[in-house]
XYZ file of C-alpha atoms in Angstrom:
583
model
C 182.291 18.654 -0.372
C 179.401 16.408 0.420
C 176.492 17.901 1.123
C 174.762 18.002 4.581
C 172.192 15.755 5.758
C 168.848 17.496 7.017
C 167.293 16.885 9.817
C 163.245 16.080 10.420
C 162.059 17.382 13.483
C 159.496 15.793 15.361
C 156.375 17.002 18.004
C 154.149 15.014 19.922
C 153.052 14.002 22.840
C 156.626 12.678 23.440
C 157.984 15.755 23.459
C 160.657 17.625 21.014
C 163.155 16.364 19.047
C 165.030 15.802 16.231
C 166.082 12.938 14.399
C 169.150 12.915 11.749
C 167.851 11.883 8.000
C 168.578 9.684 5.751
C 171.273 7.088 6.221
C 171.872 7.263 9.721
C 167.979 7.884 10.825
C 169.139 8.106 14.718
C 168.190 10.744 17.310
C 170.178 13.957 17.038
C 171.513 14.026 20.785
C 173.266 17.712 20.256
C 169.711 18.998 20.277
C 168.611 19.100 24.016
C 165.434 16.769 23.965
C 161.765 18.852 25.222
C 160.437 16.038 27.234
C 156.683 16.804 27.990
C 152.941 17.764 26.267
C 153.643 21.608 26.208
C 155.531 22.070 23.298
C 152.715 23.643 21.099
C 154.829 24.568 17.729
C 157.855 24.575 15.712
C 159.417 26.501 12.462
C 162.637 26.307 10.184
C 163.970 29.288 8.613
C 163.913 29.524 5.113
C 167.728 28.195 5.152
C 167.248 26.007 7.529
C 169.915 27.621 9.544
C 167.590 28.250 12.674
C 164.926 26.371 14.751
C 161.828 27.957 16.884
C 159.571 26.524 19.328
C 156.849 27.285 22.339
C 157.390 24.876 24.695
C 154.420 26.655 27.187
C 157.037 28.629 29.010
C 158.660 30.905 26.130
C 159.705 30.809 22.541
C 163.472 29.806 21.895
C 165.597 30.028 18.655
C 168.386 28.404 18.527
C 171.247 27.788 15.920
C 170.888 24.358 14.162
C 174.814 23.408 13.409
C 175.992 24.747 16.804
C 172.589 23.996 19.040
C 173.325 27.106 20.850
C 170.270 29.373 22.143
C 170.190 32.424 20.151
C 167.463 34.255 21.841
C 164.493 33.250 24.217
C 160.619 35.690 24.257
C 158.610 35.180 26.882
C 155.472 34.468 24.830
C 153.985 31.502 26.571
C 150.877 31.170 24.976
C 152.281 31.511 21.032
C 150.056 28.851 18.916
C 151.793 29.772 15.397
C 155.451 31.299 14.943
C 157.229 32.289 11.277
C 160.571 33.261 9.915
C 160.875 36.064 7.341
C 162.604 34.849 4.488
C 166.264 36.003 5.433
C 165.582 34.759 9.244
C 165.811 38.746 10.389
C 162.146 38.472 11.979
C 160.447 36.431 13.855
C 156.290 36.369 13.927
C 154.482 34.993 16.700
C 151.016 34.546 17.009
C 148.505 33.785 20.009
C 144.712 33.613 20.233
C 143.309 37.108 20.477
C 141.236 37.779 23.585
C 139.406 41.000 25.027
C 139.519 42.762 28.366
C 137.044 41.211 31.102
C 135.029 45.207 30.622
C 134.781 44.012 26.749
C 137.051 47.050 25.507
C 139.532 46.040 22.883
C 141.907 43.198 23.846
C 146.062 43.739 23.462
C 148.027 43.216 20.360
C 148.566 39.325 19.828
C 150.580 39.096 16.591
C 154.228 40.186 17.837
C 157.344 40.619 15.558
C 160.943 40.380 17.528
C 164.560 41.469 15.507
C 166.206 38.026 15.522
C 169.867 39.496 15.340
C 169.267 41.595 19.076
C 166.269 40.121 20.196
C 164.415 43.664 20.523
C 160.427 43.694 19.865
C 159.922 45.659 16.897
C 155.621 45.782 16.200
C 152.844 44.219 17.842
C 149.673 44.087 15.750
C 145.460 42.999 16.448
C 144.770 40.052 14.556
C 141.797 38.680 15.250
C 141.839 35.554 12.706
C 144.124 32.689 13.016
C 143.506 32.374 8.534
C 146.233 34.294 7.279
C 147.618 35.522 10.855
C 151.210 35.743 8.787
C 152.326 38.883 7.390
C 153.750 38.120 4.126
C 157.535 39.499 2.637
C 159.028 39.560 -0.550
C 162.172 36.832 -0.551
C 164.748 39.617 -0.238
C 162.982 41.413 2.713
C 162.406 44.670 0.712
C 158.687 44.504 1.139
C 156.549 43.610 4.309
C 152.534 43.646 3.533
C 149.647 42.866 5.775
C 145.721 43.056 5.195
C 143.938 45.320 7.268
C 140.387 46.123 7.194
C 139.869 46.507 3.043
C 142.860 48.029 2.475
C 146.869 46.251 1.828
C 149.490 48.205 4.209
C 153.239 47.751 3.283
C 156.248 47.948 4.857
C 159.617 48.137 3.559
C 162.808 47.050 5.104
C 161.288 45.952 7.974
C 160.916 49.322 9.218
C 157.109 48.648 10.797
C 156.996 51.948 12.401
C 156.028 53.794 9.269
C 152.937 52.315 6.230
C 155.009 52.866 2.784
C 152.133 52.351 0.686
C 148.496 51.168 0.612
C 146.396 49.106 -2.072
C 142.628 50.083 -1.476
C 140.284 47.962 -2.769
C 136.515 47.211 -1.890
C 136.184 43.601 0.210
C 139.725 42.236 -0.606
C 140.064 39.313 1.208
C 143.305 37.336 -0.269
C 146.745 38.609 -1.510
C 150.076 36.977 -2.614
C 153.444 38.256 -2.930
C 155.790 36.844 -6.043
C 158.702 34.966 -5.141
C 161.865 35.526 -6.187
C 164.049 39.071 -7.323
C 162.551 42.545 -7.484
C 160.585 43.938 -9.194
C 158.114 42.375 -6.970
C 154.788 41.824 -7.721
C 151.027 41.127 -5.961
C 148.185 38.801 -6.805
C 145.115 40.048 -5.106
C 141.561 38.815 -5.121
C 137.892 40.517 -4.732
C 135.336 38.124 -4.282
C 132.038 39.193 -6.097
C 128.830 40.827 -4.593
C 125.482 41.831 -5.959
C 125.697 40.219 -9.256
C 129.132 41.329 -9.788
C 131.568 39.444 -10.684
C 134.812 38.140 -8.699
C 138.188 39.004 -9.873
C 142.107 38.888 -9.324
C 144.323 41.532 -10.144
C 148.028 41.551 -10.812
C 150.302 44.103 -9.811
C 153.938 45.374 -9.751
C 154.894 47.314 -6.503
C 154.306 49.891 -6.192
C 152.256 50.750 -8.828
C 148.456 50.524 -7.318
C 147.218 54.032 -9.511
C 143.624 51.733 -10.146
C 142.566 48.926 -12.353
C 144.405 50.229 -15.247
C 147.560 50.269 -13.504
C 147.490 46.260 -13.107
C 149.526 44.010 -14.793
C 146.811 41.559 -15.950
C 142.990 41.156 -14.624
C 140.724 38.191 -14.670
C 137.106 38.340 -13.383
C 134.973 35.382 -13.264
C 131.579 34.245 -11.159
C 131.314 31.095 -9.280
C 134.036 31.567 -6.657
C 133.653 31.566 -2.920
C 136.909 31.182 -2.310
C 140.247 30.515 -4.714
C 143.734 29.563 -3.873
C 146.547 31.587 -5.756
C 150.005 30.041 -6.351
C 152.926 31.797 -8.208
C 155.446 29.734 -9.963
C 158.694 30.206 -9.067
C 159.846 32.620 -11.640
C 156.761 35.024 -11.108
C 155.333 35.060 -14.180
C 152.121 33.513 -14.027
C 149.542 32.819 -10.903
C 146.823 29.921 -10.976
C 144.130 30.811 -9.579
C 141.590 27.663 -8.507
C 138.347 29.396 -7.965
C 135.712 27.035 -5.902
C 132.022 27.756 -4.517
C 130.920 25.668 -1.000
C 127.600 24.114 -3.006
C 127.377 22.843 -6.366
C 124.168 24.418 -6.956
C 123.729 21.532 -10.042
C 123.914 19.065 -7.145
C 126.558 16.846 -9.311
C 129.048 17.487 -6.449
C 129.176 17.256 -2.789
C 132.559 18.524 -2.753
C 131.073 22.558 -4.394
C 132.384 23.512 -7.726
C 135.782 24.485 -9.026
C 137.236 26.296 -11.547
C 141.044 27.031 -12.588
C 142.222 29.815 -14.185
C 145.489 30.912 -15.582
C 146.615 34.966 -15.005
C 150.367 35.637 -16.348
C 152.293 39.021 -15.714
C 151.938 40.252 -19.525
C 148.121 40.443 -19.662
C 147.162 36.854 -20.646
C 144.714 34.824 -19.192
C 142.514 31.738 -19.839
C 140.420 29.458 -18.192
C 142.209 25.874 -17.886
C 139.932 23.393 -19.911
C 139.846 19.625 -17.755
C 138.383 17.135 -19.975
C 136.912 15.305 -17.198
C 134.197 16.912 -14.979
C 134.097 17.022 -10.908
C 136.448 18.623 -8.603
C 140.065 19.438 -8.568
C 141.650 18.131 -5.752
C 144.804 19.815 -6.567
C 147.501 22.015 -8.819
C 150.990 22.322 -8.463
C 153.605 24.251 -10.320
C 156.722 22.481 -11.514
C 159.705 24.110 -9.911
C 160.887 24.529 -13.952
C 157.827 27.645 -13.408
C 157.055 26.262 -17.599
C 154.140 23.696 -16.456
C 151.956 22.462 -13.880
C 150.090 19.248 -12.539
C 146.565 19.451 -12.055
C 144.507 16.429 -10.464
C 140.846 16.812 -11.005
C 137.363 14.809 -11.999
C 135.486 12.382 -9.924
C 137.393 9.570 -8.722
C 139.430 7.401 -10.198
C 140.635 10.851 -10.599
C 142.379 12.315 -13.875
C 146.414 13.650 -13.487
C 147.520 15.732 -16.054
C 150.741 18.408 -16.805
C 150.048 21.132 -18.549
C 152.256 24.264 -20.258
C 151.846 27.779 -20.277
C 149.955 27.864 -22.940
C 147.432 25.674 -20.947
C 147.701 22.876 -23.350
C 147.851 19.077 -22.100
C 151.695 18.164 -22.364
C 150.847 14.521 -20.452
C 148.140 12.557 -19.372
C 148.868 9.867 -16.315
C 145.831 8.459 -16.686
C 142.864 8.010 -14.078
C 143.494 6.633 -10.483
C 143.219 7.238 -6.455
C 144.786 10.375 -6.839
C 143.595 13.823 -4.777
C 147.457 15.651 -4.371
C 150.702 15.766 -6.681
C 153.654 16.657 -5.410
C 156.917 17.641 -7.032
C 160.604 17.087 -5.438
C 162.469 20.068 -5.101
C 164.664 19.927 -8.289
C 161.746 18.743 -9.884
C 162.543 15.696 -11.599
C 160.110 13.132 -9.984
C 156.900 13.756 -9.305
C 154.393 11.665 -6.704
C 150.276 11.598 -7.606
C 149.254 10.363 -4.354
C 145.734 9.415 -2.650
C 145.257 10.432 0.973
C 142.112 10.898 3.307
C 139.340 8.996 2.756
C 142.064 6.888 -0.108
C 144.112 4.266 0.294
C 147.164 6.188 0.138
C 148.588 4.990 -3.081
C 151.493 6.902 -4.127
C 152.697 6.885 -8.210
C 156.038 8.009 -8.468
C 156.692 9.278 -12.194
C 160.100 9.986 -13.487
C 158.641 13.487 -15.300
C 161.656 13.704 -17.945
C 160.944 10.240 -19.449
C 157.494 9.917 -18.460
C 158.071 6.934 -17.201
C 156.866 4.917 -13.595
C 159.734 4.379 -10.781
C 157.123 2.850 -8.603
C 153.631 2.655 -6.530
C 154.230 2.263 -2.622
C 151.162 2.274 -0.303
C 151.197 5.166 2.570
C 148.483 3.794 4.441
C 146.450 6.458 6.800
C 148.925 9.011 6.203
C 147.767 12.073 6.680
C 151.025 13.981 5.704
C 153.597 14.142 3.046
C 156.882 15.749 2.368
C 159.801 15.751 0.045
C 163.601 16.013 1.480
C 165.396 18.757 0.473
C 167.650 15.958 -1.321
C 165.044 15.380 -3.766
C 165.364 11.803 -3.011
C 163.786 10.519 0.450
C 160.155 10.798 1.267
C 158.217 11.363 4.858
C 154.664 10.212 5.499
C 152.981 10.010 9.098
C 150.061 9.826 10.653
C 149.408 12.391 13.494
C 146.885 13.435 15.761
C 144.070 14.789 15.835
C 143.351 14.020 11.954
C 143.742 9.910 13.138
C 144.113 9.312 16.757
C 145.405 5.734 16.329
C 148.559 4.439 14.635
C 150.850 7.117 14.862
C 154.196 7.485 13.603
C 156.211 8.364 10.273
C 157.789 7.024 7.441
C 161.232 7.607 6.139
C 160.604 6.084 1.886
C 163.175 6.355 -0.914
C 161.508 7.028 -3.823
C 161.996 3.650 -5.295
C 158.969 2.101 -2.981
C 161.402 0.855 0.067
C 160.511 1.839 3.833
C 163.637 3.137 4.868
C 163.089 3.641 8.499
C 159.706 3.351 10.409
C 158.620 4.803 14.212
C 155.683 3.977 16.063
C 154.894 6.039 18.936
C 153.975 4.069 22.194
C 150.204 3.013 23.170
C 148.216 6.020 24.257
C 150.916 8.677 22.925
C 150.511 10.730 20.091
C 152.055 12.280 17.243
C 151.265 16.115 16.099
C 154.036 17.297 13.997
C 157.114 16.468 12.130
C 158.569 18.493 9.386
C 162.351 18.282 6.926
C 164.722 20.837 7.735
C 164.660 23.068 4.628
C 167.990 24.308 2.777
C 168.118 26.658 -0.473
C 168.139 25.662 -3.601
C 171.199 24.138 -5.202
C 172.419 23.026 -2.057
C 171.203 19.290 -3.197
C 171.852 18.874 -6.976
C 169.575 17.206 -9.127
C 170.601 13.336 -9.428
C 169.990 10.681 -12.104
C 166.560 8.861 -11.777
C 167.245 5.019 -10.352
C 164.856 2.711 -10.377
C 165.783 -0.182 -7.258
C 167.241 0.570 -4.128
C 167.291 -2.260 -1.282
C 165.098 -2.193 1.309
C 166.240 -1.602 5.171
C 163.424 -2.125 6.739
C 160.462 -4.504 6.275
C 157.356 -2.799 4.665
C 154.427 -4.224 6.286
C 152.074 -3.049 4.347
C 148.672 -5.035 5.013
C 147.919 -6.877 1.938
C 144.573 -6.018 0.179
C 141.677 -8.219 1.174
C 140.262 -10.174 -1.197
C 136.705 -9.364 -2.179
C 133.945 -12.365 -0.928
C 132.985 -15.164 -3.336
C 130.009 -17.212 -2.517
C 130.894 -20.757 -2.169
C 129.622 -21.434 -5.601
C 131.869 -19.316 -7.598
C 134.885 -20.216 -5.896
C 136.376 -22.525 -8.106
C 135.682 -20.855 -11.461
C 137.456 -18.666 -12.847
C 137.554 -14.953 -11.325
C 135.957 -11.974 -13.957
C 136.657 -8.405 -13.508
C 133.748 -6.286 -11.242
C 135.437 -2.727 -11.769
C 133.097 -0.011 -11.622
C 134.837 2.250 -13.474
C 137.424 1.058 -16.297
C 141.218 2.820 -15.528
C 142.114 5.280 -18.475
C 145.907 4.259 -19.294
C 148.526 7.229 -19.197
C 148.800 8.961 -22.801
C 151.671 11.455 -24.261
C 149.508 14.320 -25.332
C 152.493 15.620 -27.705
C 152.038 14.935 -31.337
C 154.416 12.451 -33.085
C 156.300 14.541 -35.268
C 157.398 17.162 -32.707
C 157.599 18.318 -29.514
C 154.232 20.836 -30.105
C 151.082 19.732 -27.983
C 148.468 18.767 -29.866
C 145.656 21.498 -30.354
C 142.106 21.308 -28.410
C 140.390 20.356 -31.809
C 143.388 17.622 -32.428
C 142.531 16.106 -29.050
C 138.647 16.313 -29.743
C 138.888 14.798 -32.788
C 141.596 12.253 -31.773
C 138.785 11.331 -28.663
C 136.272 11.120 -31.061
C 138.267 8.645 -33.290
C 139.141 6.201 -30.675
C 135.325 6.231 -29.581
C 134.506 5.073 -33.017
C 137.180 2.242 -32.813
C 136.360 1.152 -29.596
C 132.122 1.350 -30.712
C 132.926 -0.824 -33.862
C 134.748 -3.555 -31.864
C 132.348 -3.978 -29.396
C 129.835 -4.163 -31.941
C 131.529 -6.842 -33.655
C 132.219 -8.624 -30.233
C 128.611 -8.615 -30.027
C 127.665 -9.774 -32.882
C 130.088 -12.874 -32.906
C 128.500 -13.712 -29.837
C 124.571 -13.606 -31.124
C 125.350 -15.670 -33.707
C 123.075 -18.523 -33.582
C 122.580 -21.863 -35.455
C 119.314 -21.606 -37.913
C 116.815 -24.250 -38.543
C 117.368 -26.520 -41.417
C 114.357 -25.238 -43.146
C 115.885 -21.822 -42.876
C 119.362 -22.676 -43.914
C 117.851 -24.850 -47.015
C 115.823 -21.983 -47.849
C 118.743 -19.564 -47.572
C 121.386 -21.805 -49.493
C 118.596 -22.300 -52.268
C 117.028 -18.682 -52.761
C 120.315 -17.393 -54.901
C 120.055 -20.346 -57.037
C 116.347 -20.631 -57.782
C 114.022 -18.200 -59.679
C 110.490 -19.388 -61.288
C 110.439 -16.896 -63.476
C 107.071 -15.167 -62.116
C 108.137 -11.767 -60.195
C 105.284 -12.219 -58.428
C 105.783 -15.709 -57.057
C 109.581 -14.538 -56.437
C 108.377 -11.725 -54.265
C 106.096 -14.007 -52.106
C 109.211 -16.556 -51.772
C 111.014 -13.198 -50.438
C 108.403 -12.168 -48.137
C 107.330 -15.228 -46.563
C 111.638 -15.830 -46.256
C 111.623 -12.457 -44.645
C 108.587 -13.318 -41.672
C 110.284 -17.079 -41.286
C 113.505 -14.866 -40.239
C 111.566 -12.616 -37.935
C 110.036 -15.083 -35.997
C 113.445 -17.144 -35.564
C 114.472 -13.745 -33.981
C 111.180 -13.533 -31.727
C 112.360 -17.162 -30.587
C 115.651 -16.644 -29.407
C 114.584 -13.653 -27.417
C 111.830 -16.015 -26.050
C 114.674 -18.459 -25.023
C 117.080 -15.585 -23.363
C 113.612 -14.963 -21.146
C 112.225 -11.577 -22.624
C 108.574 -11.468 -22.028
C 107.063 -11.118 -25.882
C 103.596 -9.558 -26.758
C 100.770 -11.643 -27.690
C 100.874 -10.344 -31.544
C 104.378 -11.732 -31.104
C 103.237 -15.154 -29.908
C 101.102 -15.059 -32.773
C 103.361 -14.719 -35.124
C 105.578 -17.603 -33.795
C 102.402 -19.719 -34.383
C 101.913 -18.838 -37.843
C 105.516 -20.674 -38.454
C 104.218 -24.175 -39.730
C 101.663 -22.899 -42.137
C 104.549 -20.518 -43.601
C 106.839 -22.752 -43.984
C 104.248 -25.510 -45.798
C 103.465 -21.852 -48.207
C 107.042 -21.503 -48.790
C 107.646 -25.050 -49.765
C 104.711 -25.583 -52.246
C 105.735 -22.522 -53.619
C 109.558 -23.823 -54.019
C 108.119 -27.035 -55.459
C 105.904 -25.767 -58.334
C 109.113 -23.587 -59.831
């Protein structure tokens, strides 16, 4: 059976829609077209069996093979709408306001039984950041944070709190992917010289620190990000502060830290200082790409064992993203980059290609692991909007422009589970459909004098080629002393060579005198030690002032004992020749 082809949907000021992917890229007509501004936002289900949108009226679901309206919630001012994972809720969220006498406003986060359309909880959530309750993938688990404290909910029965996690000033929580038992990353941001931490645990065991599954503390964190792989055994944690108070980075200070389920934990060591722009797990859970250092940013994969596995070298990289089965994976450079986009085939370590995503300001893999979409939407850029369909070979596929004065907001893949689109073998040319126009990179300015000779390098900074961080006899990863000393050895090789390139090019012809003197000294002796050690000495200031000469000629400004010397040559070199004579 071949397998489906998704769908992207796109918002903007052109209304709803959706278009069908890749070959056909043409306007699916079975989904009734929302002409008009109002439509505020969209969601797939986790299958990508349904579809939800606020188009300013009321919220509609409807089935995606069939196109029929499932249910319809009068919720005309929804902003931000979610599936739970098996599509039986749906979460809707709208600004929260309070009553013209200031007393406490209604309940604006609203959860609705997709099956019979009945309301089932409405909640006060004040903050758009993390406005989502969050569920475990089979549903079991529902948990919220309110006010210090976790609540939880199981089988989305929210009439009820099954359990609570107290703890002082949480502020962030995760929930593991994948099967029961599940477990919960949570973080406590420091205060009063204390330090910040994250705490594992496994549901429902919350009986105090000692009942955790693994604890990390560390200063220096604002803020972090937390991000489970897939198989739930291990959470990075990328700890950051707003100011670097060392003033070596506008961008604050990061950190990244590695916390897995049996207790271990360890700081990730970058060898290149400056921020981390990103970390992504592979969907394999067994390593992850981090993208860090001040730019040309460093790429590198890492294990579990937070050793190096591969280094891509240094370029206009800030994100990396992996396909779904996790086979290719893009290092690309967006906001204030070019958009440059390396596309690594991660088995072979080996690169398919480097398209240029100009101005896009967002990026997503196809559930088929091998088409691409980039656009450019509003507000981030108000000008040149309009997406990208790429294979991952480099070709432009399909391109849309939306018309003068009209803009684009959204556009997102229909999602499907996994295994629906197998992993296929890596390929390496595809033809192109559709011209990519690209502007060409401007050359840099030459005064008219240079022009015709021959063009050097101006680089600022010198690229760092990719490297294979595994040792030669094996598949082990070399150790962190290995790599230090390795470092340390190609410093030394690199040193010596440009010290010999250096010296090749001081070389300089010698005066006669010099050259006679320097051809005869081996050959003549007089006998006297003393008269030999004066024919050495006055050989040795003849040699000195040759030096003080050519730096005179390169345009170094000498000091007047250094002048003097220079005019003490002639009366040297008469000493050193009546003293050649009389041997």
């Amino acid at each position: 059976m071949a397998p489906p082809t998704p769908l992207l949907a796109v918002r903007g000021s052109e209304g709803l829609y959706m278009v069908n992917g890749p070959p056909l890229f043409t306007e699916n007509t079975a989904f009734q077209r929302e002409s008009g501004k109002n439509s505020k936002v969209f969601a797939f289900s986790k299958d990508g069996s349904l579809f939800a949108w606020c188009n300013g009226e009321q919220v509609n679901i409807v089935n995606v093979t069939s196109h029929e309206v499932l249910r319809s919630f009068d919720q005309p001012k929804t902003v931000c709408l979610e599936f739970s994972p098996k599509s039986n809720v749906l979460v809707t969220w709208q600004p929260y306001t309070t009553s013209k006498d200031g007393g406490a406003g209604v309940p604006n986060l609203q959860l609705f039984d997709v099956n019979t359309g009945k309301f089932l909880k409405s909640f006060i959530q004040k903050k758009m950041q993390n406005w989502c309750p969050c569920w475990s993938d089979d549903e079991s688990i529902c948990a919220r944070s309110v006010n210090n404290e976790l609540h939880f909910f199981e089988n989305n029965n929210f009439s009820t709190i099954a359990n609570k996690l107290h703890l002082q000033k949480v502020t962030d929580f995760v929930i593991s992917p994948g099967d029961q038992p599940t477990k919960v990353a949570v973080y406590v941001p420091g205060s009063k010289g204390a330090p910040s931490f994250v705490r594992l645990y496994q549901y429902p065991n919350f009986g105090g620190p000692q009942s955790a599954l693994a604890n990390k503390s560390f200063f220096k964190a604002d803020k972090v990000t937390m991000l489970w792989n897939s198989k739930a055994t291990a959470v990075l944690v990328i700890a950051s502060t707003e100011v670097d108070k060392t003033g070596a980075s506008y961008y604050g200070e990061q950190n990244l830290h590695y916390i897995a389920t049996n207790g271990e934990s360890a700081v990730v060591q970058l060898p290149k200082n400056g921020p981390i722009y990103d970390a992504t797990w592979s969907p394999n859970s067994a390593e992850f790409c981090v993208v860090y250092g001040f730019m040309p940013a460093k790429a590198t994969i890492f294990n579990l064992k937070c050793d190096p596995v591969f280094d891509f070298g240094t370029g206009p990289h800030n994100a990396a993203y992996y396909s779904p089965q996790g086979h290719i994976l893009v290092l690309a450079g967006f906001g204030n980059l070019n958009g440059q986009l390396d596309v690594w085939d991660v088995k072979n370590y080996k690169l398919i290609s480097k398209p240029q995503a100009s101005d896009s300001t967002y990026f997503a893999w196809c559930p088929d692991g091998e088409h691409i979409v980039t656009a450019t939407c509003s507000p981030r850029l108000r000008v040149g909007n309009g997406y990208k369909i790429w294979h991952y070979t480099g070709p432009v596929l399909y391109k849309y422009e939306v018309q003068q004065n009209a803009e684009l907001w959204q556009v997102a893949w229909q999602p499907f589970l996994d295994g629906v689109f197998p992993a296929k073998a890596v390929t390496y040319a595809v033809p192109s459909k559709a011209p990519n126009d690209e502007p060409k990179a401007a050359q840099a300015y030459r005064p008219p004098a240079l022009r015709n000779k021959p063009v050097t390098s101006s680089k600022l900074h010198e690229d760092e080629p990719p490297q294979n961080m595994r040792s030669k006899n094996g598949d082990k990863p070399l150790s962190k002393t290995a790599l230090k000393n390795q470092r340390k050895h190609e410093a030394k090789k690199v040193a010596k060579q440009e010290a010999r390139a250096e010296g090749s090019q001081e070389v300089t012809p010698a005066s006669p005198v010099q050259n006679a003197s320097q051809n005869a000294a081996p050959s003549i002796t007089s006998g006297d030690p003393e008269v030999d050690k004066k024919i050495k000495n006055l050989k040795k200031k003849l040699k000195a002032i040759e030096q003080l000469k050519d730096q005179a000629a390169t345009g170094k400004q000498l000091e007047k004992n250094q002048l003097e010397k220079i005019q003490k040559e002639a009366a040297l070199l008469k000493e050193l020749e009546e003293l050649e004579l009389g041997v």
